[in-house]
Coordinates of C-alpha atoms in Angstrom, one line a residue:
Chain A
M699 CA 0.0 0.0 0.0
R700 CA 1.4 3.3 -1.0
V701 CA 0.0 6.5 0.6
A702 CA 0.8 10.1 -0.4
F703 CA 0.4 12.8 2.1
A704 CA 0.2 16.4 0.8
T705 CA 2.5 18.7 2.9
E706 CA 4.0 22.2 2.8
E707 CA 7.3 21.1 4.4
N708 CA 10.0 18.6 3.5
N709 CA 10.3 17.1 6.9
G710 CA 9.7 13.4 6.3
L711 CA 7.2 11.7 8.5
D712 CA 7.1 14.7 10.8
S713 CA 5.7 17.0 8.1
V714 CA 2.3 18.4 8.8
V715 CA -0.5 17.3 6.4
S716 CA -1.6 20.3 4.3
S717 CA -5.1 21.7 4.2
R718 CA -5.1 21.4 0.4
F719 CA -4.1 18.8 -2.1
G720 CA -3.5 20.3 -5.6
R721 CA -1.3 23.2 -4.5
A722 CA 0.6 21.5 -1.6
R723 CA 4.4 21.9 -2.0
Y724 CA 5.3 18.2 -1.4
F725 CA 4.0 14.7 -1.3
V726 CA 5.4 12.5 1.4
I727 CA 5.0 9.1 -0.2
V728 CA 5.0 6.2 2.3
D729 CA 5.1 2.5 1.7
Y730 CA 3.0 0.9 4.4
E731 CA 2.7 -2.8 4.8
G732 CA 1.4 -4.9 7.7
G733 CA 1.1 -1.9 10.0
E734 CA 4.6 -0.8 9.4
V735 CA 6.4 1.9 7.4
K736 CA 8.6 0.1 5.0
G737 CA 10.1 3.3 3.5
Y738 CA 9.2 6.8 2.4
R739 CA 10.4 9.6 0.2
V740 CA 9.5 13.2 -0.4
E741 CA 8.6 14.4 -3.9
A742 CA 7.9 17.9 -5.0
N743 CA 4.3 18.4 -6.2
P744 CA 4.3 19.8 -9.8
G745 CA 0.8 21.1 -9.1
S746 CA 2.2 23.7 -6.7
E747 CA 4.0 25.4 -9.6
A748 CA 1.1 25.2 -12.1
R749 CA -0.8 28.4 -12.9
S750 CA -3.9 26.4 -13.5
G751 CA -4.9 22.7 -13.5
A752 CA -2.9 22.1 -10.3
G753 CA -5.2 19.3 -9.2
I754 CA -4.8 17.3 -12.4
K755 CA -1.0 17.7 -12.3
A756 CA -0.9 16.6 -8.7
V757 CA -3.0 13.5 -9.6
Q758 CA -0.7 12.7 -12.5
K759 CA 2.2 12.8 -10.2
L760 CA 0.5 10.3 -7.9
I761 CA -0.3 8.0 -10.8
N762 CA 3.3 8.1 -11.9
E763 CA 4.4 7.2 -8.4
R764 CA 1.8 4.3 -8.3
V765 CA 0.1 5.7 -5.2
N766 CA -3.0 4.0 -3.8
V767 CA -4.3 6.5 -1.3
A768 CA -4.0 10.3 -1.2
V769 CA -4.3 12.3 2.1
A770 CA -5.0 16.1 2.3
G771 CA -7.3 18.5 4.1
S772 CA -9.3 19.1 0.9
F773 CA -9.5 18.1 -2.7
G774 CA -10.7 20.4 -5.5
P775 CA -13.3 19.4 -8.0
N776 CA -10.9 18.4 -10.7
A777 CA -8.5 16.5 -8.4
M778 CA -11.3 14.6 -6.8
T779 CA -12.8 13.5 -10.1
A780 CA -9.4 12.5 -11.5
L781 CA -8.5 10.5 -8.4
E782 CA -11.8 8.6 -8.5
E783 CA -11.4 7.9 -12.2
M784 CA -8.0 6.4 -11.5
G785 CA -9.1 4.4 -8.5
I786 CA -7.0 6.3 -6.0
K787 CA -8.7 6.6 -2.7
H788 CA -8.8 10.1 -1.1
V789 CA -8.9 10.7 2.6
E790 CA -9.6 14.2 4.1
M791 CA -7.3 14.9 7.1
S792 CA -5.0 17.8 7.9
G793 CA -3.2 19.7 10.6
I794 CA -1.4 16.6 12.1
T795 CA 1.9 15.0 11.2
V796 CA 2.2 12.2 8.6
K797 CA 3.1 9.9 11.5
E798 CA -0.1 10.8 13.4
A799 CA -2.2 10.5 10.2
L800 CA -0.8 7.1 9.5
N801 CA -1.7 6.0 13.0
R802 CA -5.3 7.1 12.5
L803 CA -5.5 5.5 9.1
K804 CA -3.8 2.2 9.9
D805 CA -7.0 0.3 10.3
Q806 CA -8.2 1.4 6.8
L807 CA -4.9 0.6 5.1
Chain B
M545 CA -5.7 29.8 12.9
L546 CA -9.0 30.2 11.1
E547 CA -9.4 31.0 7.5
M548 CA -12.6 32.5 6.1
A549 CA -13.3 33.2 2.4
I550 CA -15.8 35.8 1.3
A551 CA -17.2 34.9 -2.2
S552 CA -20.2 35.7 -4.3
G553 CA -20.0 34.3 -7.7
K554 CA -21.1 37.6 -9.2
G555 CA -18.9 40.6 -9.1
G556 CA -19.8 44.0 -7.6
V557 CA -22.2 42.8 -5.0
G558 CA -20.3 43.9 -1.9
K559 CA -17.7 41.3 -1.1
S560 CA -14.9 43.7 -0.4
T561 CA -17.1 46.0 1.7
V562 CA -18.3 43.0 3.8
S563 CA -14.7 41.7 4.0
A564 CA -13.3 45.1 5.1
T565 CA -16.0 45.5 7.8
I566 CA -15.4 42.0 9.1
A567 CA -11.6 42.5 9.2
I568 CA -11.8 45.9 10.9
T569 CA -14.3 44.6 13.5
L570 CA -12.4 41.4 14.3
A571 CA -9.1 43.2 14.5
K572 CA -10.3 45.1 17.6
R573 CA -10.2 41.8 19.6
R574 CA -8.1 39.4 17.5
K575 CA -5.1 39.1 15.2
V576 CA -6.4 39.4 11.7
I577 CA -4.8 39.3 8.3
A578 CA -6.7 40.4 5.2
V579 CA -6.0 38.9 1.8
D580 CA -7.3 40.5 -1.3
A581 CA -7.5 37.5 -3.6
D582 CA -8.8 39.4 -6.6
A583 CA -5.6 40.4 -8.4
D584 CA -7.6 41.3 -11.6
A585 CA -9.3 44.1 -9.8
P586 CA -7.7 44.6 -6.4
N587 CA -9.7 47.1 -4.4
M588 CA -9.5 46.2 -0.7
H589 CA -6.6 48.7 -0.2
L590 CA -8.8 51.4 -1.7
I591 CA -11.7 50.6 0.5
L592 CA -9.4 50.6 3.5
G593 CA -8.1 54.1 2.5
L594 CA -4.7 53.0 1.4
G595 CA -3.0 54.4 -1.6
E596 CA -0.5 52.5 -3.7
E597 CA 2.3 52.7 -1.0
W598 CA 3.3 49.2 0.1
E599 CA 5.5 48.1 2.9
W600 CA 6.9 45.5 0.6
E601 CA 6.3 44.6 -3.0
Q602 CA 7.8 41.7 -5.0
P603 CA 7.5 40.9 -8.6
Y604 CA 5.4 37.8 -9.4
S605 CA 6.1 35.9 -12.6
E606 CA 4.6 32.6 -13.6
S607 CA 4.1 32.5 -17.4
M608 CA 6.8 31.7 -19.8
V609 CA 7.0 33.4 -23.2
A610 CA 9.3 32.9 -26.2
R611 CA 12.0 35.3 -27.1
I612 CA 13.9 35.2 -30.4
V613 CA 17.7 35.9 -30.0
T614 CA 18.3 38.3 -32.9
E615 CA 22.0 37.5 -33.2
K616 CA 21.3 33.8 -33.7
C617 CA 18.1 34.1 -35.8
I618 CA 18.6 33.2 -39.6
R619 CA 15.3 34.9 -40.5
C620 CA 13.9 31.7 -42.1
G621 CA 10.4 32.6 -40.9
E622 CA 9.5 29.0 -39.8
C623 CA 8.5 30.2 -36.4
R624 CA 6.2 32.9 -37.7
A625 CA 4.5 30.4 -40.1
V626 CA 3.6 27.9 -37.3
C627 CA 2.8 30.2 -34.4
P628 CA -0.8 29.3 -33.5
Y629 CA -1.3 32.7 -31.8
K630 CA 0.2 34.8 -34.6
A631 CA 2.5 36.3 -32.0
I632 CA 5.6 36.6 -34.1
Y633 CA 6.1 39.6 -36.4
V634 CA 8.9 41.1 -38.4
D635 CA 10.0 44.6 -37.3
E636 CA 11.2 47.5 -39.4
E637 CA 14.7 46.1 -39.5
G638 CA 13.6 42.7 -40.7
N639 CA 14.1 41.0 -37.3
Y640 CA 11.7 38.4 -36.1
V641 CA 10.2 39.4 -32.8
V642 CA 7.8 37.8 -30.4
N643 CA 5.0 39.9 -29.0
P644 CA 5.1 38.8 -25.3
V645 CA 1.5 39.9 -24.7
I646 CA 0.1 37.5 -27.4
C647 CA 2.6 34.6 -26.8
E648 CA 1.1 31.8 -24.8
G649 CA 4.5 30.0 -24.3
C650 CA 3.4 26.9 -26.2
E651 CA 6.9 26.3 -27.7
T652 CA 5.7 25.4 -31.2
C653 CA 8.2 28.0 -32.5
S654 CA 11.2 26.4 -30.7
L655 CA 10.2 23.0 -32.1
V656 CA 10.5 24.1 -35.7
C657 CA 13.4 26.5 -35.3
P658 CA 16.4 25.1 -37.2
V659 CA 19.0 27.0 -35.1
K660 CA 19.9 25.8 -31.7
G661 CA 19.4 28.5 -29.0
A662 CA 17.8 31.0 -31.4
I663 CA 14.5 30.9 -29.4
V664 CA 14.6 30.9 -25.7
R665 CA 11.7 30.7 -23.2
E666 CA 11.8 33.2 -20.3
K667 CA 9.6 34.2 -17.5
T668 CA 7.5 37.4 -17.9
L669 CA 6.3 39.6 -15.2
S670 CA 2.7 38.6 -14.4
G671 CA 2.2 41.1 -11.6
M672 CA 3.2 42.2 -8.1
L673 CA 2.6 40.6 -4.7
R674 CA 2.5 43.2 -2.0
M675 CA 1.8 43.8 1.7
T676 CA 1.1 46.8 3.9
R677 CA -0.2 47.5 7.4
T678 CA -3.6 49.2 7.6
K679 CA -4.4 51.7 10.3
Y680 CA -7.0 49.3 11.6
G681 CA -4.3 47.1 13.2
F682 CA -4.1 44.3 10.6
P683 CA -1.9 43.7 7.6
L684 CA -3.3 43.5 4.1
I685 CA -1.8 41.1 1.5
S686 CA -2.8 42.0 -2.1
A687 CA -1.7 41.3 -5.6
R688 CA -1.9 43.2 -8.9
L689 CA -1.8 41.7 -12.3
E690 CA -0.4 43.1 -15.5
P691 CA -3.0 43.4 -18.3
G692 CA -3.5 40.2 -20.2
R693 CA -1.8 38.0 -17.6
P694 CA -3.9 35.1 -16.3
N695 CA -5.1 35.5 -12.8
S696 CA -4.4 32.1 -11.4
G697 CA -5.0 29.9 -8.4
K698 CA -1.2 29.9 -8.0
L699 CA -1.1 33.6 -7.3
V700 CA -3.9 33.3 -4.7
T701 CA -2.0 30.4 -3.1
E702 CA 1.1 32.6 -2.9
E703 CA -0.9 35.3 -1.2
K704 CA -2.4 32.8 1.3
T705 CA 1.1 31.3 1.9
K706 CA 2.4 34.8 2.7
A707 CA -0.5 35.3 5.1
K708 CA 0.2 32.0 6.8
E709 CA 3.9 32.9 7.3
M710 CA 2.7 35.9 9.3
T711 CA 0.2 34.0 11.4
D712 CA 0.1 32.2 14.6
D713 CA -2.5 29.9 16.1
D714 CA -5.0 32.7 17.0
T715 CA -5.0 34.6 13.7
V716 CA -8.0 34.9 11.6
I717 CA -7.3 35.1 7.8
V718 CA -10.0 37.0 5.9
V719 CA -9.8 36.2 2.2
D720 CA -11.7 38.5 -0.1
S721 CA -12.2 36.2 -3.2
A722 CA -12.6 37.2 -6.8
A723 CA -15.9 36.9 -8.6
G724 CA -16.8 33.7 -10.5
I725 CA -16.2 30.1 -9.7
G726 CA -12.9 29.7 -11.6
C727 CA -9.4 28.7 -10.7
Q728 CA -8.7 31.6 -8.4
V729 CA -12.0 31.2 -6.5
V730 CA -11.4 27.5 -6.0
S731 CA -8.0 28.4 -4.7
S732 CA -9.5 31.1 -2.3
L733 CA -12.0 28.5 -0.9
A734 CA -9.6 25.5 -0.8
G735 CA -8.4 25.1 2.8
A736 CA -10.8 27.8 4.2
N737 CA -12.6 26.8 7.3
M738 CA -15.8 28.7 6.4
A739 CA -17.3 30.7 3.6
I740 CA -19.4 33.9 3.6
L741 CA -21.4 34.3 0.5
V742 CA -22.5 37.8 -0.5
V743 CA -25.6 38.2 -2.7
E744 CA -27.9 40.9 -3.9
P745 CA -31.5 40.4 -4.8
T746 CA -31.1 40.1 -8.6
P747 CA -31.5 36.9 -10.6
A748 CA -27.9 37.1 -11.8
S749 CA -26.5 37.3 -8.3
F750 CA -28.9 34.7 -6.9
N751 CA -27.9 32.3 -9.7
A752 CA -24.2 33.0 -9.1
L753 CA -24.7 32.4 -5.3
K754 CA -26.0 28.9 -6.1
R755 CA -23.0 28.2 -8.3
V756 CA -20.5 29.2 -5.7
H757 CA -22.5 27.4 -3.0
R758 CA -21.9 24.2 -5.0
L759 CA -18.2 24.8 -4.5
T760 CA -18.5 25.3 -0.7
K761 CA -20.5 22.1 -0.6
H762 CA -17.8 20.3 -2.5
F763 CA -15.3 21.5 0.1
M764 CA -17.7 20.5 2.9
Q765 CA -17.4 24.1 4.2
P766 CA -20.0 25.6 6.5
A767 CA -21.3 28.7 4.8
A768 CA -23.2 31.9 5.7
V769 CA -25.0 34.4 3.6
V770 CA -25.2 38.2 3.6
I771 CA -27.9 39.8 1.4
N772 CA -26.8 43.2 0.3
K773 CA -29.2 46.0 -0.9
W774 CA -32.0 43.6 0.1
D775 CA -34.7 46.3 0.0
M776 CA -34.1 46.9 -3.7
N777 CA -36.1 43.7 -4.3
P778 CA -37.7 42.4 -1.1
D779 CA -39.5 39.5 -2.9
L780 CA -36.3 38.1 -4.3
A781 CA -34.5 38.8 -1.0
G782 CA -37.2 36.6 0.6
E783 CA -36.5 33.8 -1.9
I784 CA -32.8 34.0 -1.1
E785 CA -33.6 33.8 2.6
A786 CA -35.8 30.7 1.9
Y787 CA -32.9 29.2 -0.1
A788 CA -30.6 29.8 2.8
R789 CA -32.9 28.2 5.3
E790 CA -33.6 25.1 3.1
N791 CA -29.9 24.6 2.4
N792 CA -28.6 25.1 5.9
L793 CA -26.8 28.4 5.1
D794 CA -26.5 30.7 8.1
L795 CA -28.2 34.1 7.2
L796 CA -25.9 36.6 8.8
G797 CA -27.8 39.7 7.9
K798 CA -29.4 42.0 5.3
I799 CA -27.8 45.3 4.3
P800 CA -30.2 48.0 3.1
F801 CA -29.5 50.0 0.0
D802 CA -27.8 53.2 1.3
D803 CA -25.8 55.8 -0.6
S804 CA -23.5 56.2 2.3
I805 CA -21.6 53.2 0.8
P806 CA -20.8 54.7 -2.6
K807 CA -20.1 58.0 -0.8
S808 CA -17.6 56.4 1.5
M809 CA -15.9 54.6 -1.3
A810 CA -15.4 57.9 -3.1
M811 CA -13.9 59.2 0.1
M812 CA -11.7 56.1 0.5
V813 CA -12.9 55.6 4.0
P814 CA -14.6 52.4 5.1
V815 CA -18.4 53.1 5.4
T816 CA -18.4 52.0 9.0
E817 CA -15.8 54.6 9.9
A818 CA -17.1 57.4 7.6
F819 CA -20.8 57.1 8.4
P820 CA -21.1 54.8 11.4
D821 CA -24.7 55.7 12.0
S822 CA -26.0 55.1 8.5
P823 CA -28.4 52.1 8.1
A824 CA -25.9 50.2 5.9
S825 CA -23.1 50.6 8.5
K826 CA -25.3 49.4 11.3
A827 CA -26.3 46.3 9.3
L828 CA -22.7 45.7 8.3
L829 CA -21.5 45.9 11.9
D830 CA -24.3 43.5 12.9
V831 CA -23.0 41.1 10.3
A832 CA -19.4 41.5 11.7
R833 CA -20.7 40.9 15.3
R834 CA -22.4 37.7 14.1
V835 CA -19.1 36.6 12.6
E836 CA -17.4 37.3 16.0
A837 CA -20.1 35.2 17.7
I838 CA -19.4 32.4 15.2
L839 CA -15.7 32.5 16.1
D840 CA -16.6 32.5 19.8
E841 CA -18.7 29.4 19.4
W842 CA -16.8 27.9 16.5
T843 CA -17.3 24.2 17.2
S844 CA -21.0 24.3 17.6
W845 CA -21.5 26.6 14.6
F846 CA -19.2 24.4 12.5
M847 CA -21.2 21.3 13.4
R848 CA -24.5 22.9 12.7
F849 CA -23.7 24.5 9.3
R850 CA -21.2 22.0 7.9
P851 CA -22.8 20.2 4.9
K852 CA -24.3 17.0 6.2
K853 CA -23.2 14.9 3.2
P854 CA -20.5 15.4 0.6
E855 CA -21.7 16.7 -2.7
P856 CA -18.6 16.7 -4.9
Y857 CA -18.7 19.2 -7.7
R858 CA -17.9 17.0 -10.7
P859 CA -16.6 18.7 -13.8
I860 CA -18.0 17.3 -17.0
I861 CA -15.2 15.3 -18.7
I862 CA -15.3 15.0 -22.4
K863 CA -13.2 11.9 -23.2
P864 CA -11.4 11.5 -26.5
E865 CA -13.0 8.9 -28.8
G866 CA -11.9 5.3 -28.0
F867 CA -10.8 6.2 -24.5

C-alpha cells in the first residue's frame, strides 16, 4: 500500500499534512505494509507550480508514483474526479503530522 | 488559525465592503490578516483608505513566453509560419520578434526553429505581490496583475502562503475572493474553514450564489449568507432567505441600500468609519458581530452548518474517442 500525504514542508514523517491537495508543495509518499512503514520519500508536487490545472498535475504525479491513497485537508473538483477515475482513494485529514495521520489511518490501510 | 473566504460568484455585489467590515471589527479583539484575492481588480486597499504605497512589493512571474535571439536568428520565418497565436512579427529592420502579450508560451516555434538556441523561453512579469499594514491594526496582502496576464490559483496560493507565514494559532485570515467560480476562487476557498457568500437580490446574483454554493458544498465548508441591498427587491430577497434556510446556510444579515456606501468609497474611508450611524453601517456591523459570535462558538457553529453529506462538484469530462 502506497500512501501520499500532501504537505507544505519537506520534513519526512514529521511534516504536517496540508489543508489542500493540488497546490501543496510536497508529497510524502509512504510504503506501508502490515502496519509498518517500509520506507518513504518526499517528492515535489508539480501542481504547486502550475498556474492552473494544479489538481490534475498533482494526480498525474501520484499516478506516476503508483500511489493507492491520497491524504490532504481538501481536494478540489478536478482533483477529486481524477482520483476517483484512476481508482486512487482520497482521505480528508490535515493539521497533524504524517506519522499521526498514519496512526489514525492504519485500520483502513 | 482560522481562514474564512468571502465569495459571491457575481462581481460588484459587496464582497470587499463586507470583507473590510469583518476584518476591521475582528481586528479590535483578535489578530487578523486580510487577503485581497482578486488580483484582476484589487480594491481592498482602496476601500481601506490605502493608496499605492506598500511596505513591501515583490514581482510575481509565472508564465513563460518565447524570445527570439536576434543574433542567432537566420530569418527563415518558420516560427512565424507555425505560431498558432500569430504572436511573431517582423520589425522594421527585418528582425523576427515575439509579442510577449500575445505569446502563450506553447513552444511550437522552438520545435520548428532550425537554429539551436535562437528561441529561448523566459519568464514574464505577471504582476506584483505586496503587503502593507492598515491603520486598523491588521496587515493586508494584495496582488496586482499586468494586463492580459492570467489570474491564477497559484497567485492566490502565494498570497495565502504569505499570510500564513505571518500568522500564529490565534490569527483569523479574511480572504476576499474574486468573482466567478474559476481557478482563483477554487484556490480562495480551498483550505478555508468557512465561507461567507454575499448576494444581492437580482436573478444574476442569486444564480451566481447557487453556483459558488456548489463549490462550498464540494469542500464541505460551512457557509453563511449576507444579502446586500436587500430592499431593492424584497421579494427576491425573501426567496434568497428561503434558499438559505432550506440549504442550511446561516443568514448573517441583510444590508439595506444606502448611498453612504458609494459616498464612503469615493472618500476612500470604510463606510463603518465614515458614516457609522448610517443604516448600511449598522447592518454591516451587525454582520461583523455575528461573525465574531461564530468564532466564539466555533465548534457548535461548525457542526451545525457543515454540509451533512459530501456533494462533490464533478466537472464534465469529455473523453477523447476510443478512451
